[in-house]
Amino acid sequence: MGLFSSPQRVIRAVLVSQVLMGAAIVGIDMMRSPGSAAPGLFAPPAQGPSVRPYRPDLRPSDPSRPGAPAMRPMPDQLEFSEGADLIAITGQIAPGDGDRFVAWLEEARPQATQVALDSSGGSVSDALAIGRSIRSVGLSTTIQDGAVCLSACPYILAGGRERLVEEGGVVGVHQHYFGKNTILPALMAVADVQQAQASVMEFLDQMGVDLRLMPLALRTPPDEINILTPEQLRDLNVITDADG
């Protein structure tokens, strides 16, 4: 009897090969130098490709600090704090961060009226919830020099009453990831994604952002990020003002 004499053995062999291939890919990725995780992310759009590699768990260090490590970890959930005149929101957007932000607002009662974002994105639904909360209390949003706002983070940015991206700030979009549905049939899962996309479009329209932003996101794979130029940010009304 041959090695692949039964369907069960064939399936088992395919699964084992996929696991080994996946392990090899992860190993190669881990052996790469930290600086190669998101090369050229801070390069001006005119000097670099608009679509660049994307790693939500790592982010480039502030390019204004000579000698700093090329990459540093991005917190795995949002961190909220208030400085002298800014509310800082930093990290990946984790499920539940929308509720955590509301609870933080109620407890901290911040006096600052501007939110500085530095986030690689994450949960779309929580980003929308935070964006709505920011708009409801009349806060403005900003991406400072050396900060990033990627993936779902631009929806938080869109919540600002006024929206600013400083020169050296990076804003990027890509395809939404709402999570795999392993219970519902495929057609129902597709319907869920379509409803979620409709929620995003409705949100952008309510925030005054041009819906032409969506094709730029939907054409970019989840493992890449489409860096928006200052001209695009203004043209699509992602920002209401710009520095530089």
mmCIF file of C-alpha atoms in Angstrom:
data_model
loop_
_atom_site.group_PDB
_atom_site.id
_atom_site.type_symbol
_atom_site.label_atom_id
_atom_site.label_comp_id
_atom_site.label_asym_id
_atom_site.label_seq_id
_atom_site.Cartn_x
_atom_site.Cartn_y
_atom_site.Cartn_z
ATOM 1 C CA MET A 1 0.000 0.000 0.000
ATOM 2 C CA GLY A 2 1.523 3.338 -1.073
ATOM 3 C CA LEU A 3 2.186 6.327 1.165
ATOM 4 C CA PHE A 4 -0.799 8.224 -0.270
ATOM 5 C CA SER A 5 -3.178 5.271 -0.639
ATOM 6 C CA SER A 6 -5.968 6.923 1.336
ATOM 7 C CA PRO A 7 -7.556 10.389 1.278
ATOM 8 C CA GLN A 8 -6.868 10.734 5.000
ATOM 9 C CA ARG A 9 -3.130 10.322 4.463
ATOM 10 C CA VAL A 10 -3.128 12.774 1.589
ATOM 11 C CA ILE A 11 -4.899 15.389 3.697
ATOM 12 C CA ARG A 12 -2.528 14.738 6.604
ATOM 13 C CA ALA A 13 0.504 15.142 4.335
ATOM 14 C CA VAL A 14 -0.807 18.438 2.947
ATOM 15 C CA LEU A 15 -1.495 19.795 6.426
ATOM 16 C CA VAL A 16 1.957 18.794 7.674
ATOM 17 C CA SER A 17 3.614 20.460 4.682
ATOM 18 C CA GLN A 18 1.626 23.672 5.276
ATOM 19 C CA VAL A 19 2.628 23.724 8.946
ATOM 20 C CA LEU A 20 6.294 23.213 8.072
ATOM 21 C CA MET A 21 6.115 25.924 5.402
ATOM 22 C CA GLY A 22 4.469 28.328 7.835
ATOM 23 C CA ALA A 23 7.130 27.616 10.475
ATOM 24 C CA ALA A 24 9.859 28.274 7.933
ATOM 25 C CA ILE A 25 8.310 31.610 6.949
ATOM 26 C CA VAL A 26 8.014 32.676 10.600
ATOM 27 C CA GLY A 27 11.616 31.649 11.213
ATOM 28 C CA ILE A 28 12.867 33.657 8.270
ATOM 29 C CA ASP A 29 10.838 36.665 9.417
ATOM 30 C CA MET A 30 12.258 36.452 12.956
ATOM 31 C CA MET A 31 15.814 36.281 11.632
ATOM 32 C CA ARG A 32 15.414 39.543 9.751
ATOM 33 C CA SER A 33 17.052 42.559 11.334
ATOM 34 C CA PRO A 34 14.615 44.759 13.323
ATOM 35 C CA GLY A 35 15.260 47.674 11.017
ATOM 36 C CA SER A 36 13.871 45.761 8.050
ATOM 37 C CA ALA A 37 10.368 45.370 9.494
ATOM 38 C CA ALA A 38 9.007 48.540 7.925
ATOM 39 C CA PRO A 39 11.709 50.037 5.717
ATOM 40 C CA GLY A 40 11.250 53.579 4.576
ATOM 41 C CA LEU A 41 7.997 54.147 6.456
ATOM 42 C CA PHE A 42 8.988 57.728 7.240
ATOM 43 C CA ALA A 43 10.418 58.384 3.771
ATOM 44 C CA PRO A 44 8.605 61.303 2.107
ATOM 45 C CA PRO A 45 6.012 60.015 -0.385
ATOM 46 C CA ALA A 46 7.926 61.643 -3.227
ATOM 47 C CA GLN A 47 11.029 59.636 -2.269
ATOM 48 C CA GLY A 48 9.457 56.281 -1.478
ATOM 49 C CA PRO A 49 6.686 53.975 -2.689
ATOM 50 C CA SER A 50 3.161 54.787 -1.568
ATOM 51 C CA VAL A 51 2.587 51.138 -0.594
ATOM 52 C CA ARG A 52 5.054 49.862 1.986
ATOM 53 C CA PRO A 53 5.412 46.846 4.344
ATOM 54 C CA TYR A 54 3.190 46.845 7.426
ATOM 55 C CA ARG A 55 3.894 45.455 10.896
ATOM 56 C CA PRO A 56 1.355 46.425 13.584
ATOM 57 C CA ASP A 57 3.541 45.210 16.468
ATOM 58 C CA LEU A 58 6.583 47.306 15.557
ATOM 59 C CA ARG A 59 7.020 50.908 14.579
ATOM 60 C CA PRO A 60 9.981 53.038 13.515
ATOM 61 C CA SER A 61 11.571 55.123 16.233
ATOM 62 C CA ASP A 62 11.342 58.891 16.082
ATOM 63 C CA PRO A 63 13.646 59.803 13.178
ATOM 64 C CA SER A 64 14.518 63.089 14.913
ATOM 65 C CA ARG A 65 16.467 61.192 17.621
ATOM 66 C CA PRO A 66 19.902 60.209 16.230
ATOM 67 C CA GLY A 67 21.191 56.879 17.517
ATOM 68 C CA ALA A 68 17.747 55.555 18.482
ATOM 69 C CA PRO A 69 16.966 51.894 17.640
ATOM 70 C CA ALA A 70 15.492 51.495 14.167
ATOM 71 C CA MET A 71 12.331 49.866 15.526
ATOM 72 C CA ARG A 72 10.539 49.751 18.851
ATOM 73 C CA PRO A 73 7.516 47.777 20.049
ATOM 74 C CA MET A 74 4.023 49.168 19.634
ATOM 75 C CA PRO A 75 1.881 48.538 22.755
ATOM 76 C CA ASP A 76 -0.626 45.728 22.183
ATOM 77 C CA GLN A 77 -3.539 47.890 23.325
ATOM 78 C CA LEU A 78 -4.157 51.623 23.398
ATOM 79 C CA GLU A 79 -2.640 53.650 26.200
ATOM 80 C CA PHE A 80 -4.333 56.909 27.243
ATOM 81 C CA SER A 81 -2.618 59.791 29.035
ATOM 82 C CA GLU A 82 -2.862 63.562 29.384
ATOM 83 C CA GLY A 83 0.058 65.964 29.214
ATOM 84 C CA ALA A 84 0.154 69.713 29.601
ATOM 85 C CA ASP A 85 -2.049 70.434 26.605
ATOM 86 C CA LEU A 86 -2.573 67.116 24.808
ATOM 87 C CA ILE A 87 -4.310 63.787 25.268
ATOM 88 C CA ALA A 88 -1.979 61.055 24.004
ATOM 89 C CA ILE A 89 -3.388 57.846 22.515
ATOM 90 C CA THR A 90 -0.671 55.319 21.695
ATOM 91 C CA GLY A 91 -0.560 51.651 20.673
ATOM 92 C CA GLN A 92 -2.440 49.017 18.724
ATOM 93 C CA ILE A 93 -6.244 49.204 18.829
ATOM 94 C CA ALA A 94 -7.384 46.125 20.745
ATOM 95 C CA PRO A 95 -10.950 44.818 21.105
ATOM 96 C CA GLY A 96 -12.584 46.662 23.977
ATOM 97 C CA ASP A 97 -10.458 49.808 23.623
ATOM 98 C CA GLY A 98 -13.544 51.806 22.644
ATOM 99 C CA ASP A 99 -15.135 51.116 26.038
ATOM 100 C CA ARG A 100 -11.802 51.638 27.800
ATOM 101 C CA PHE A 101 -11.461 55.080 26.234
ATOM 102 C CA VAL A 102 -14.927 56.148 27.377
ATOM 103 C CA ALA A 103 -14.152 54.905 30.902
ATOM 104 C CA TRP A 104 -10.842 56.791 30.859
ATOM 105 C CA LEU A 105 -12.554 60.003 29.758
ATOM 106 C CA GLU A 106 -15.079 59.705 32.580
ATOM 107 C CA GLU A 107 -12.404 59.012 35.191
ATOM 108 C CA ALA A 108 -9.625 61.353 34.042
ATOM 109 C CA ARG A 109 -11.875 64.221 32.900
ATOM 110 C CA PRO A 110 -9.054 65.671 30.762
ATOM 111 C CA GLN A 111 -8.885 69.416 30.222
ATOM 112 C CA ALA A 112 -6.929 69.198 26.966
ATOM 113 C CA THR A 113 -8.920 69.639 23.776
ATOM 114 C CA GLN A 114 -6.523 67.972 21.327
ATOM 115 C CA VAL A 115 -5.718 64.266 20.914
ATOM 116 C CA ALA A 116 -2.270 63.232 19.656
ATOM 117 C CA LEU A 117 -2.399 59.817 17.965
ATOM 118 C CA ASP A 118 0.435 57.334 17.508
ATOM 119 C CA SER A 119 -1.149 54.016 16.528
ATOM 120 C CA SER A 120 -0.534 51.191 14.076
ATOM 121 C CA GLY A 121 -4.253 50.357 14.007
ATOM 122 C CA GLY A 122 -6.177 47.226 14.896
ATOM 123 C CA SER A 123 -9.855 46.740 15.723
ATOM 124 C CA VAL A 124 -11.977 48.664 13.211
ATOM 125 C CA SER A 125 -15.119 48.683 15.358
ATOM 126 C CA ASP A 126 -13.220 50.088 18.348
ATOM 127 C CA ALA A 127 -11.564 52.726 16.163
ATOM 128 C CA LEU A 128 -15.002 53.842 14.970
ATOM 129 C CA ALA A 129 -16.272 53.941 18.568
ATOM 130 C CA ILE A 130 -13.307 56.059 19.699
ATOM 131 C CA GLY A 131 -13.722 58.364 16.714
ATOM 132 C CA ARG A 132 -17.379 58.908 17.609
ATOM 133 C CA SER A 133 -16.473 59.571 21.258
ATOM 134 C CA ILE A 134 -13.868 62.138 20.222
ATOM 135 C CA ARG A 135 -16.379 63.918 17.990
ATOM 136 C CA SER A 136 -19.116 63.830 20.640
ATOM 137 C CA VAL A 137 -16.977 65.749 23.159
ATOM 138 C CA GLY A 138 -15.589 68.149 20.539
ATOM 139 C CA LEU A 139 -11.913 67.156 20.624
ATOM 140 C CA SER A 140 -9.457 67.820 17.801
ATOM 141 C CA THR A 141 -6.957 65.225 16.560
ATOM 142 C CA THR A 142 -3.363 65.450 15.400
ATOM 143 C CA ILE A 143 -0.538 63.237 14.120
ATOM 144 C CA GLN A 144 2.710 64.753 15.306
ATOM 145 C CA ASP A 145 6.097 64.682 13.620
ATOM 146 C CA GLY A 146 7.464 61.129 13.987
ATOM 147 C CA ALA A 147 4.090 59.571 14.851
ATOM 148 C CA VAL A 148 2.082 57.080 12.785
ATOM 149 C CA CYS A 149 -1.638 56.578 12.220
ATOM 150 C CA LEU A 150 -2.132 53.388 10.221
ATOM 151 C CA SER A 151 -4.796 50.830 9.328
ATOM 152 C CA ALA A 152 -7.879 51.588 11.484
ATOM 153 C CA CYS A 153 -6.259 54.582 13.235
ATOM 154 C CA PRO A 154 -7.345 57.086 10.533
ATOM 155 C CA TYR A 155 -10.935 56.500 11.697
ATOM 156 C CA ILE A 156 -9.927 57.856 15.105
ATOM 157 C CA LEU A 157 -8.212 60.754 13.336
ATOM 158 C CA ALA A 158 -11.435 61.390 11.385
ATOM 159 C CA GLY A 159 -13.339 61.856 14.635
ATOM 160 C CA GLY A 160 -11.533 65.102 15.392
ATOM 161 C CA ARG A 161 -13.472 68.333 15.133
ATOM 162 C CA GLU A 162 -10.295 69.716 13.566
ATOM 163 C CA ARG A 163 -7.680 67.362 12.140
ATOM 164 C CA LEU A 164 -3.974 68.083 11.658
ATOM 165 C CA VAL A 165 -1.064 66.001 10.373
ATOM 166 C CA GLU A 166 2.299 67.602 11.009
ATOM 167 C CA GLU A 167 5.155 67.321 8.564
ATOM 168 C CA GLY A 168 6.834 64.006 9.386
ATOM 169 C CA GLY A 169 3.608 62.376 10.563
ATOM 170 C CA VAL A 170 2.547 59.255 8.665
ATOM 171 C CA VAL A 171 -1.041 58.267 7.788
ATOM 172 C CA GLY A 172 -1.759 55.036 5.930
ATOM 173 C CA VAL A 173 -4.684 52.777 5.045
ATOM 174 C CA HIS A 174 -5.244 49.218 3.841
ATOM 175 C CA GLN A 175 -7.916 46.534 3.614
ATOM 176 C CA HIS A 176 -10.088 46.055 6.673
ATOM 177 C CA TYR A 177 -9.795 42.888 8.697
ATOM 178 C CA PHE A 178 -12.912 42.150 10.719
ATOM 179 C CA GLY A 179 -11.862 38.681 11.905
ATOM 180 C CA LYS A 180 -12.554 35.258 10.443
ATOM 181 C CA ASN A 181 -15.987 33.809 11.020
ATOM 182 C CA THR A 182 -15.546 30.074 11.607
ATOM 183 C CA ILE A 183 -19.149 29.365 12.574
ATOM 184 C CA LEU A 184 -21.397 30.987 10.006
ATOM 185 C CA PRO A 185 -21.562 29.787 6.397
ATOM 186 C CA ALA A 186 -19.381 31.619 3.891
ATOM 187 C CA LEU A 187 -22.240 33.640 2.399
ATOM 188 C CA MET A 188 -23.296 34.882 5.822
ATOM 189 C CA ALA A 189 -19.678 35.768 6.656
ATOM 190 C CA VAL A 190 -19.440 37.810 3.441
ATOM 191 C CA ALA A 191 -22.668 39.570 4.381
ATOM 192 C CA ASP A 192 -21.173 40.437 7.785
ATOM 193 C CA VAL A 193 -18.119 41.980 6.121
ATOM 194 C CA GLN A 194 -20.296 43.986 3.727
ATOM 195 C CA GLN A 195 -22.338 45.328 6.645
ATOM 196 C CA ALA A 196 -19.123 46.260 8.456
ATOM 197 C CA GLN A 197 -17.825 48.058 5.365
ATOM 198 C CA ALA A 198 -21.107 49.935 5.140
ATOM 199 C CA SER A 199 -20.662 51.030 8.772
ATOM 200 C CA VAL A 200 -17.212 52.404 7.935
ATOM 201 C CA MET A 201 -18.537 54.314 4.932
ATOM 202 C CA GLU A 202 -21.405 55.735 6.962
ATOM 203 C CA PHE A 203 -18.960 56.843 9.656
ATOM 204 C CA LEU A 204 -16.628 58.562 7.185
ATOM 205 C CA ASP A 205 -19.551 60.376 5.595
ATOM 206 C CA GLN A 206 -20.769 61.574 9.000
ATOM 207 C CA MET A 207 -17.266 62.781 9.896
ATOM 208 C CA GLY A 208 -17.002 64.704 6.612
ATOM 209 C CA VAL A 209 -14.280 62.529 5.049
ATOM 210 C CA ASP A 210 -14.463 61.889 1.300
ATOM 211 C CA LEU A 211 -15.520 58.310 0.555
ATOM 212 C CA ARG A 212 -12.871 58.131 -2.171
ATOM 213 C CA LEU A 213 -10.605 57.103 0.697
ATOM 214 C CA MET A 214 -12.166 53.636 0.627
ATOM 215 C CA PRO A 215 -10.738 52.413 -2.723
ATOM 216 C CA LEU A 216 -7.244 53.391 -1.572
ATOM 217 C CA ALA A 217 -7.724 51.135 1.432
ATOM 218 C CA LEU A 218 -9.495 48.250 -0.277
ATOM 219 C CA ARG A 219 -6.849 47.932 -2.998
ATOM 220 C CA THR A 220 -4.027 47.519 -0.462
ATOM 221 C CA PRO A 221 -3.420 44.055 1.097
ATOM 222 C CA PRO A 222 -3.522 43.735 4.916
ATOM 223 C CA ASP A 223 0.242 43.087 5.132
ATOM 224 C CA GLU A 224 1.007 46.368 3.347
ATOM 225 C CA ILE A 225 0.073 49.970 4.037
ATOM 226 C CA ASN A 226 -0.767 52.756 1.563
ATOM 227 C CA ILE A 227 0.884 55.961 2.785
ATOM 228 C CA LEU A 228 -1.240 58.996 1.981
ATOM 229 C CA THR A 229 0.437 62.120 0.674
ATOM 230 C CA PRO A 230 -0.312 65.568 2.154
ATOM 231 C CA GLU A 231 -2.192 66.343 -1.056
ATOM 232 C CA GLN A 232 -4.375 63.247 -0.657
ATOM 233 C CA LEU A 233 -5.026 64.038 3.002
ATOM 234 C CA ARG A 234 -6.271 67.498 2.066
ATOM 235 C CA ASP A 235 -8.146 66.425 -1.068
ATOM 236 C CA LEU A 236 -10.036 63.676 0.776
ATOM 237 C CA ASN A 237 -10.676 65.953 3.774
ATOM 238 C CA VAL A 238 -8.922 63.521 6.097
ATOM 239 C CA ILE A 239 -7.366 66.642 7.578
ATOM 240 C CA THR A 240 -8.823 70.092 8.002
ATOM 241 C CA ASP A 241 -5.401 71.726 8.259
ATOM 242 C CA ALA A 242 -1.787 70.715 7.573
ATOM 243 C CA ASP A 243 1.655 71.791 8.630
ATOM 244 C CA GLY A 244 3.942 71.801 5.610
#
